Amino acid sequence: MQTKEAKLKRGMFQNVMKQFNAVADLIELNESIRKILEATNNEIVIHFPVKMDNGEVKVFTGYRVQHNNALGPYKGGLRYHETTDTDSVKALAMWMTWKTSLVGLPFGGAKGGIKLNPSNYSKEELERITRRFVFALGDNIGPEHDIPAPDVNTNSQMMAWISDTYMSTRTPSERSNYQHVVTGKPVGSGGLEGRDRATGYGVYLTIKYWTKNNNVSLKGKKFIVQGFGNVGYWTSHFLEKDGAILVGVQDAFGSIAYGKGIQVEKLQEYIQYNKGSIVNYPNAQSIQSDDFYALSCDICIPAALGNQITEENAYKIKAFLVAEGANGPTSVEGEQILLEKGIAVIPDILCNAGGVIASYFEWLQNKHGELWELEDVLVKLEKKLHKSFDKVVEVSRKRNVDMRTAAYIIAIERIEQSYLQRGIFP
Ligand code: NAD
């Protein structure tokens, strides 16, 4: 029998292929380029041993999938999760290719991770696992070749271990040339001011642009968030600052709701002392996980895993806007239901692109030996994201298509043009 987990993972890859093929048909994508983009350039699977705290040796499986590098070095996060496998990472790598292309960055798309549940390991074990994986990847990553970043269950500390391991395996005189092998590092170790909040800030900005375009005020609007990690928290932080009210949260451990408003900073403080979980938060009610997407709200923000809004629950959603903080949170069938109900969707490759835009800035900062200030980072990020948002809206209006289709058209046509200009070697 097919498990729910297997269905979700297979679903992600099927979704990205369906989305790609639909737009390739629509724009009559050059057949040779279609064949190239349907495939992933490299799929690396590594089994590597790590010594546990009790002396036992465990073998882990790590993945790095490099989808396409027509526009520049491969770029994409590393995910530590039990569901990580080649298919899920392939889907996530393709979404990175479309995202970097859409927002006009000189990067391609990749993704990777390790199949594990990090809560089962000590900090010391996670450090050894991370470092050994990076060592095993060797020159499959590199500052001008493939640049990882944080994703689900990975953070700035892990990025610091990655850069340190990679740099330590180079000769002493050239070590400092390699700091931009990874982005999302802590500020003291080559990281960029504001990278921590960049994805959530971008999600908030795209919601703000959408509401402005549609003459809706954010003040008093109710929103729900699935996932209260990096993306979910920062999105909520900025929305609340702008007068919106958080009324429901779901994470890996449970779901809570409170119609009068859940205070974002208080919840964030609570989870620091509750092993990262929202469960039993005293100022809200616990609800069944199946009831989460049925909560009464105006804006719904999936910011956890892929394939969460499907034909099984999309009909329950009451919001007028779904803003995809997560990568691939909505299945093709789920989106169809949302659109038929008149619910707008800000697609992931636009909505959460603030993260990779800031990663690009961090990469530039390290490459040029600079230190950027927070204010400059946020201003530059805003400018780039706003331009991309307006372009998506323009194409969506001109071609009378939804925002995801418009975003894919822009992304795929940019890559097509690059291939047409340079040809196929030899
Ligand atoms: P994170 O590890 O910081 O947080 C993940 C959150 O999701 C946690 O609150 C966790 O409890 C929750 N979660 C996990 N499984 C869940 C489940 N089955 N149901 C409900 N909640 C669940 O991760 P993050 O960095 O915030 O990433 C979240 C999403 O955003 C992912 O899809 C990721 O690919 C995407 N994303 C992240 C970034 C970034 O910069 N971190 C950039 C772009 C996109």
Coordinates of C-alpha atoms and ligand atoms in Angstrom, one line a residue:
M1 CA 0.0 0.0 0.0
Q2 CA 1.2 3.5 -0.8
T3 CA 2.0 5.5 2.4
K4 CA 0.8 9.1 2.8
E5 CA 4.5 10.2 2.9
A6 CA 5.3 8.4 -0.4
K7 CA 2.3 10.0 -2.0
L8 CA 3.3 13.5 -0.9
K9 CA 6.9 13.1 -2.2
R10 CA 5.9 11.5 -5.6
G11 CA 3.3 14.3 -5.8
M12 CA 5.9 17.0 -5.7
F13 CA 7.8 15.7 -8.7
Q14 CA 4.6 15.1 -10.6
N15 CA 3.4 18.6 -9.8
V16 CA 6.6 20.3 -11.0
M17 CA 6.5 18.3 -14.2
K18 CA 2.8 19.1 -14.9
Q19 CA 3.4 22.8 -14.2
F20 CA 6.5 22.8 -16.6
N21 CA 4.8 20.8 -19.4
A22 CA 1.7 22.9 -19.3
V23 CA 3.7 26.1 -19.8
A24 CA 6.1 24.5 -22.3
D25 CA 3.0 23.7 -24.4
L26 CA 1.5 27.1 -24.0
I27 CA 4.7 29.0 -25.1
E28 CA 5.6 26.3 -27.7
L29 CA 9.0 25.9 -26.1
N30 CA 11.7 24.8 -28.4
E31 CA 11.6 21.0 -28.4
S32 CA 15.4 20.5 -27.8
I33 CA 15.3 22.9 -24.8
R34 CA 12.3 21.2 -23.5
K35 CA 14.2 17.9 -23.5
I36 CA 17.1 19.5 -21.6
L37 CA 14.9 21.1 -19.0
E38 CA 12.8 18.0 -18.4
A39 CA 15.9 16.2 -17.2
T40 CA 18.2 17.0 -14.2
N41 CA 21.9 17.5 -15.1
N42 CA 23.3 15.6 -12.1
E43 CA 21.8 13.5 -9.3
I44 CA 24.3 12.7 -6.6
V45 CA 23.5 10.2 -3.9
I46 CA 26.1 9.6 -1.2
H47 CA 26.2 7.1 1.7
F48 CA 28.6 8.2 4.3
P49 CA 29.6 7.0 7.8
V50 CA 29.5 9.1 11.0
K51 CA 30.5 8.3 14.5
M52 CA 27.7 8.8 17.0
D53 CA 28.2 10.1 20.6
N54 CA 28.0 6.5 21.9
G55 CA 30.8 5.3 19.6
E56 CA 28.5 3.5 17.3
V57 CA 28.9 4.2 13.5
K58 CA 25.8 5.1 11.5
V59 CA 25.6 5.4 7.7
F60 CA 23.6 8.3 6.4
T61 CA 22.3 9.1 2.9
G62 CA 22.8 12.5 1.4
Y63 CA 21.5 14.0 -1.8
R64 CA 22.4 16.8 -4.2
V65 CA 20.5 17.3 -7.4
Q66 CA 21.7 19.9 -9.9
H67 CA 18.9 20.6 -12.3
N68 CA 20.2 23.2 -14.6
N69 CA 23.0 25.8 -14.8
A70 CA 22.3 27.6 -18.1
L71 CA 22.1 30.9 -16.3
G72 CA 24.9 30.4 -13.7
P73 CA 26.2 28.2 -10.9
Y74 CA 23.7 25.9 -9.3
K75 CA 21.9 27.3 -6.3
G76 CA 19.6 25.8 -3.7
G77 CA 19.1 24.8 -0.1
L78 CA 19.9 21.7 1.9
R79 CA 17.0 20.0 3.8
Y80 CA 17.4 17.6 6.8
H81 CA 14.2 15.6 6.8
E82 CA 13.1 12.0 6.9
T83 CA 11.2 12.5 3.6
T84 CA 14.4 13.6 1.7
D85 CA 15.0 11.4 -1.4
T86 CA 16.0 11.8 -5.0
D87 CA 12.4 12.5 -6.3
S88 CA 11.6 15.2 -3.7
V89 CA 15.0 16.8 -4.2
K90 CA 14.6 16.7 -8.0
A91 CA 11.3 18.6 -7.7
L92 CA 12.8 21.2 -5.4
A93 CA 15.9 21.6 -7.7
M94 CA 13.6 22.4 -10.6
W95 CA 11.7 24.9 -8.7
M96 CA 15.0 26.6 -7.9
T97 CA 15.9 26.8 -11.6
W98 CA 12.6 28.6 -12.3
K99 CA 12.9 30.8 -9.3
T100 CA 16.4 32.1 -10.0
S101 CA 15.5 32.7 -13.6
L102 CA 12.2 34.5 -12.7
V103 CA 13.9 37.0 -10.4
G104 CA 16.8 37.6 -12.8
L105 CA 19.7 36.1 -10.9
P106 CA 22.9 34.7 -12.5
F107 CA 22.2 31.2 -11.0
G108 CA 20.8 27.9 -11.9
G109 CA 18.9 25.5 -9.7
A110 CA 19.9 22.7 -7.3
K111 CA 18.7 21.2 -4.0
G112 CA 20.0 18.6 -1.6
G113 CA 19.8 17.3 1.9
I114 CA 20.1 14.3 4.2
K115 CA 17.5 11.7 5.0
L116 CA 17.2 12.1 8.8
N117 CA 15.2 13.5 11.6
P118 CA 17.6 16.0 13.2
S119 CA 15.7 15.9 16.5
N120 CA 17.1 12.4 17.0
Y121 CA 20.7 13.7 17.1
S122 CA 22.8 15.8 19.5
K123 CA 24.4 19.1 18.3
E124 CA 27.8 17.4 18.2
E125 CA 26.4 14.5 16.0
L126 CA 24.7 17.0 13.7
E127 CA 28.0 18.8 13.3
R128 CA 29.9 15.6 12.4
I129 CA 27.1 14.5 10.0
T130 CA 27.1 17.9 8.3
R131 CA 30.9 18.1 8.0
R132 CA 31.3 14.5 6.7
F133 CA 28.6 15.1 4.1
V134 CA 30.3 18.2 2.8
F135 CA 33.6 16.3 2.7
A136 CA 32.0 13.5 0.8
L137 CA 30.4 16.0 -1.7
G138 CA 33.9 17.3 -2.3
D139 CA 34.1 19.3 -5.5
N140 CA 30.5 18.6 -6.4
I141 CA 29.8 21.9 -4.6
G142 CA 31.9 25.0 -4.9
P143 CA 31.5 28.9 -4.9
E144 CA 31.4 29.1 -8.7
H145 CA 29.8 25.7 -9.2
D146 CA 27.0 24.9 -6.7
I147 CA 26.2 26.9 -3.7
P148 CA 24.0 25.4 -0.9
A149 CA 21.9 27.4 1.6
P150 CA 19.5 26.7 4.5
D151 CA 16.2 25.0 4.1
V152 CA 13.9 22.9 6.3
N153 CA 15.7 21.9 9.5
T154 CA 19.0 23.5 8.6
N155 CA 20.2 26.9 9.9
S156 CA 23.0 29.4 9.9
Q157 CA 25.1 27.3 12.3
M158 CA 25.1 24.4 9.8
M159 CA 26.0 26.7 7.0
A160 CA 29.0 27.9 9.1
W161 CA 30.1 24.2 9.5
I162 CA 29.7 23.7 5.7
S163 CA 31.9 26.8 4.8
D164 CA 34.5 25.9 7.5
T165 CA 34.7 22.3 6.3
Y166 CA 34.9 23.3 2.6
M167 CA 37.5 26.0 3.3
S168 CA 39.6 23.7 5.6
T169 CA 40.0 21.2 2.7
R170 CA 41.6 23.9 0.5
T171 CA 45.3 25.0 0.7
P172 CA 45.9 27.7 3.3
S173 CA 46.6 30.5 0.9
E174 CA 43.4 30.1 -1.1
R175 CA 41.0 29.3 1.8
S176 CA 39.5 32.8 2.0
N177 CA 38.5 32.7 -1.7
Y178 CA 36.0 30.0 -0.9
Q179 CA 33.7 31.6 1.8
H180 CA 30.9 32.0 -0.8
V181 CA 30.6 28.2 -1.2
V182 CA 27.5 28.5 0.9
T183 CA 25.0 31.2 1.8
G184 CA 22.9 31.8 4.9
K185 CA 26.0 31.8 7.2
P186 CA 26.0 33.6 10.6
V187 CA 26.8 37.3 10.2
G188 CA 30.1 36.9 12.1
S189 CA 31.2 34.2 9.6
G190 CA 30.6 35.9 6.3
G191 CA 26.8 35.9 6.5
L192 CA 24.7 38.7 5.3
E193 CA 22.8 41.1 7.6
G194 CA 19.1 40.3 7.0
R195 CA 19.5 36.9 5.4
D196 CA 17.7 35.4 8.4
R197 CA 14.5 37.3 7.7
A198 CA 14.8 37.7 3.9
T199 CA 12.5 34.9 2.8
G200 CA 9.7 35.9 5.2
Y201 CA 10.2 39.5 4.4
G202 CA 9.8 38.7 0.7
V203 CA 6.6 36.7 1.4
Y204 CA 5.2 39.6 3.3
L205 CA 6.2 42.0 0.5
T206 CA 4.5 40.0 -2.2
I207 CA 1.3 39.9 -0.1
K208 CA 1.6 43.7 0.4
Y209 CA 2.0 44.2 -3.4
W210 CA -0.9 42.0 -4.1
T211 CA -3.2 43.7 -1.6
K212 CA -2.2 47.1 -2.9
N213 CA -2.9 46.1 -6.5
N214 CA -6.3 44.9 -5.4
N215 CA -7.1 47.9 -3.2
V216 CA -7.2 45.8 0.0
S217 CA -5.8 47.1 3.3
L218 CA -3.7 44.7 5.3
K219 CA -4.9 46.2 8.6
G220 CA -7.2 43.8 10.5
K221 CA -6.8 41.1 7.9
K222 CA -6.7 37.6 9.5
F223 CA -4.0 35.1 8.4
I224 CA -3.0 31.5 9.1
V225 CA 0.4 30.0 8.7
Q226 CA 1.5 26.4 8.3
G227 CA 5.0 26.1 9.6
F228 CA 6.4 28.4 12.2
G229 CA 10.1 28.1 11.4
N230 CA 12.3 30.6 9.6
V231 CA 9.8 31.5 6.9
G232 CA 6.6 31.2 8.9
Y233 CA 7.8 33.2 11.8
W234 CA 9.4 36.1 9.8
T235 CA 6.3 36.3 7.5
S236 CA 4.1 36.6 10.5
H237 CA 6.4 39.1 12.2
F238 CA 6.2 41.5 9.2
L239 CA 2.4 41.0 8.6
E240 CA 1.6 41.7 12.3
K241 CA 3.7 44.8 12.2
D242 CA 1.6 46.0 9.3
G243 CA -1.7 45.4 11.2
A244 CA -2.7 41.9 10.1
I245 CA -3.8 39.3 12.7
L246 CA -2.4 35.8 13.1
V247 CA -5.3 33.5 13.9
G248 CA -4.0 30.0 13.3
V249 CA -0.7 28.1 13.2
Q250 CA 0.2 24.5 12.4
D251 CA 3.6 23.0 12.8
A252 CA 5.0 19.4 12.6
F253 CA 3.6 18.7 16.1
G254 CA 0.2 20.3 16.2
S255 CA -2.3 23.1 15.3
I256 CA -3.5 26.1 17.3
A257 CA -6.1 28.8 16.7
Y258 CA -7.3 32.0 18.3
G259 CA -9.7 34.2 16.5
K260 CA -8.8 37.3 18.4
G261 CA -5.2 37.0 17.5
I262 CA -2.0 35.0 18.4
Q263 CA 0.8 37.4 19.3
V264 CA 3.7 36.5 17.0
E265 CA 6.6 37.4 19.3
K266 CA 5.0 35.7 22.3
L267 CA 4.6 32.5 20.3
Q268 CA 8.1 32.7 19.0
E269 CA 9.4 33.1 22.6
Y270 CA 7.3 30.1 23.7
I271 CA 8.6 27.7 21.1
Q272 CA 12.2 28.5 22.1
Y273 CA 11.5 26.9 25.4
N274 CA 9.2 24.1 23.9
K275 CA 11.7 22.3 21.6
G276 CA 10.6 24.4 18.6
S277 CA 6.9 23.3 19.0
I278 CA 3.7 25.4 19.2
V279 CA 1.9 22.6 21.1
N280 CA 0.2 23.6 24.4
Y281 CA 0.8 27.3 23.7
P282 CA -1.4 28.8 26.5
N283 CA -2.9 31.7 24.6
A284 CA -4.7 29.8 21.9
Q285 CA -6.8 26.7 21.5
S286 CA -5.5 23.3 20.2
I287 CA -7.4 22.2 17.1
Q288 CA -7.4 19.0 15.0
S289 CA -4.8 19.1 12.1
D290 CA -7.6 18.5 9.6
D291 CA -9.4 21.6 10.7
F292 CA -6.4 23.9 10.1
Y293 CA -7.1 24.8 6.5
A294 CA -10.8 25.3 7.3
L295 CA -10.1 28.2 9.7
S296 CA -11.8 31.4 8.9
C297 CA -9.2 33.9 7.6
D298 CA -8.3 36.2 4.7
I299 CA -4.8 35.1 3.9
C300 CA -3.4 31.6 4.0
I301 CA 0.3 31.0 4.1
P302 CA 1.7 27.5 3.7
A303 CA 5.3 27.8 4.9
A304 CA 6.3 24.2 5.8
L305 CA 6.5 21.3 3.3
G306 CA 5.4 20.5 -0.2
N307 CA 2.1 19.2 -1.4
Q308 CA 0.0 20.3 1.6
I309 CA -2.9 21.9 -0.2
T310 CA -4.4 19.3 -2.4
E311 CA -7.8 18.2 -3.8
E312 CA -8.4 16.7 -0.4
N313 CA -8.4 20.0 1.5
A314 CA -8.3 23.0 -1.0
Y315 CA -12.1 23.2 -1.0
K316 CA -12.0 24.0 2.7
I317 CA -9.9 27.2 2.4
K318 CA -11.8 30.4 3.2
A319 CA -9.0 32.9 2.4
F320 CA -9.1 35.2 -0.6
L321 CA -5.3 34.8 -1.0
V322 CA -2.9 31.9 -0.7
A323 CA 0.8 33.1 -0.5
E324 CA 3.2 30.2 -1.0
G325 CA 6.0 30.6 1.6
A326 CA 7.0 26.9 1.2
N327 CA 8.3 25.4 -2.0
G328 CA 5.6 23.4 -3.9
P329 CA 2.9 23.5 -1.1
T330 CA 0.0 23.3 -3.6
S331 CA -0.7 20.4 -5.9
V332 CA -1.9 21.1 -9.5
E333 CA -5.4 19.8 -8.6
G334 CA -5.4 21.8 -5.4
E335 CA -4.6 25.0 -7.2
Q336 CA -7.3 24.3 -9.8
I337 CA -9.9 24.2 -7.0
L338 CA -8.5 27.4 -5.4
L339 CA -8.7 29.3 -8.7
E340 CA -12.2 28.0 -9.4
K341 CA -13.2 29.3 -6.0
G342 CA -11.8 32.7 -6.9
I343 CA -8.8 32.4 -4.5
A344 CA -5.6 34.1 -5.8
V345 CA -2.3 32.2 -5.4
I346 CA 1.1 34.0 -5.2
P347 CA 3.3 31.2 -6.5
D348 CA 6.3 29.9 -4.5
I349 CA 8.9 30.8 -7.1
L350 CA 7.9 34.5 -6.7
C351 CA 6.5 34.5 -3.1
N352 CA 9.5 33.0 -1.4
A353 CA 12.2 34.4 -3.7
G354 CA 13.4 36.9 -1.1
G355 CA 15.6 34.2 0.3
V356 CA 17.6 33.4 -2.8
I357 CA 17.8 37.1 -3.7
A358 CA 19.5 37.7 -0.3
S359 CA 21.7 34.7 -0.8
Y360 CA 22.8 36.2 -4.1
F361 CA 23.8 39.4 -2.1
E362 CA 25.7 37.3 0.4
W363 CA 27.5 35.6 -2.4
L364 CA 28.5 38.9 -3.9
Q365 CA 29.5 40.3 -0.5
N366 CA 31.9 37.4 0.1
K367 CA 33.2 37.4 -3.5
H368 CA 34.1 41.1 -3.3
G369 CA 35.3 41.1 0.3
E370 CA 32.5 43.6 1.3
L371 CA 30.2 43.9 4.3
W372 CA 26.7 45.1 3.4
E373 CA 24.4 47.0 5.9
L374 CA 21.0 45.7 6.8
E375 CA 19.2 48.8 5.4
D376 CA 20.9 48.4 2.0
V377 CA 20.1 44.7 1.9
L378 CA 16.4 45.3 2.5
V379 CA 16.2 48.1 0.0
K380 CA 17.9 46.2 -2.7
L381 CA 15.8 43.1 -2.0
E382 CA 12.6 45.1 -2.1
K383 CA 13.6 46.6 -5.5
K384 CA 14.3 43.3 -7.1
L385 CA 11.3 41.6 -5.8
H386 CA 8.9 44.4 -6.7
K387 CA 10.2 44.4 -10.2
S388 CA 9.7 40.6 -10.5
F389 CA 6.2 40.9 -9.0
D390 CA 5.1 43.6 -11.4
K391 CA 6.4 41.6 -14.3
V392 CA 4.4 38.6 -13.3
V393 CA 1.3 40.7 -12.9
E394 CA 1.9 42.3 -16.3
V395 CA 2.3 38.9 -18.1
S396 CA -0.6 37.5 -16.2
R397 CA -2.8 40.3 -17.5
K398 CA -1.5 40.4 -21.0
R399 CA -1.8 36.6 -21.5
N400 CA -4.9 36.2 -19.3
V401 CA -3.3 33.5 -17.2
D402 CA -2.9 32.9 -13.4
M403 CA 0.2 34.2 -11.6
R404 CA 2.0 30.8 -11.5
T405 CA 1.6 30.3 -15.3
A406 CA 2.9 33.9 -15.8
A407 CA 5.9 33.3 -13.5
Y408 CA 6.7 30.1 -15.3
I409 CA 6.5 31.8 -18.7
I410 CA 9.0 34.5 -17.7
A411 CA 11.3 31.9 -16.1
I412 CA 11.3 29.4 -18.9
E413 CA 11.6 32.0 -21.7
R414 CA 14.7 33.5 -20.1
I415 CA 16.4 30.1 -20.0
E416 CA 15.2 29.3 -23.6
Q417 CA 16.7 32.6 -24.8
S418 CA 20.0 31.8 -23.2
Y419 CA 20.2 28.3 -24.9
L420 CA 19.2 29.8 -28.2
Q421 CA 21.9 32.5 -28.0
R422 CA 24.7 30.1 -27.1
G423 CA 23.7 26.9 -28.8
I424 CA 24.3 23.3 -27.7
F425 CA 27.9 22.1 -27.4
P426 CA 29.5 20.7 -29.6
Ligands
NAD1 P1 12.2 25.5 9.1 O1 12.9 24.2 9.4 O2 12.8 26.7 9.7 O3 10.7 25.4 9.6 C1 9.8 24.4 9.1 C2 8.5 24.5 9.9 O4 7.6 23.6 9.3 C3 8.6 24.1 11.3 O5 7.7 25.0 12.1 C4 8.1 22.7 11.3 O6 7.5 22.3 12.6 C5 7.0 22.8 10.3 N1 6.6 21.5 9.7 C6 7.4 20.5 9.3 N2 6.6 19.5 8.9 C7 5.4 19.9 9.0 C8 4.1 19.2 8.7 N3 4.1 18.0 8.2 N4 3.0 19.9 8.9 C9 3.0 21.2 9.4 N5 4.2 21.8 9.7 C10 5.3 21.2 9.5 O7 12.1 25.6 7.5 P2 12.0 27.0 6.7 O8 13.4 27.4 6.3 O9 11.1 27.9 7.4 O10 11.3 26.4 5.4 C11 9.9 26.3 5.2 C12 9.5 26.2 3.8 O11 10.0 27.3 3.1 C13 10.1 25.0 3.0 O12 9.2 24.6 2.0 C14 11.4 25.6 2.3 O13 11.8 24.9 1.2 C15 10.8 27.0 2.0 N6 11.8 28.0 1.8 C16 12.7 28.3 2.7 C17 13.7 29.3 2.5 C18 14.7 29.8 3.5 O14 15.4 30.7 3.3 N7 14.7 29.1 4.7 C19 13.7 30.0 1.2 C20 12.7 29.6 0.3 C21 11.8 28.7 0.6

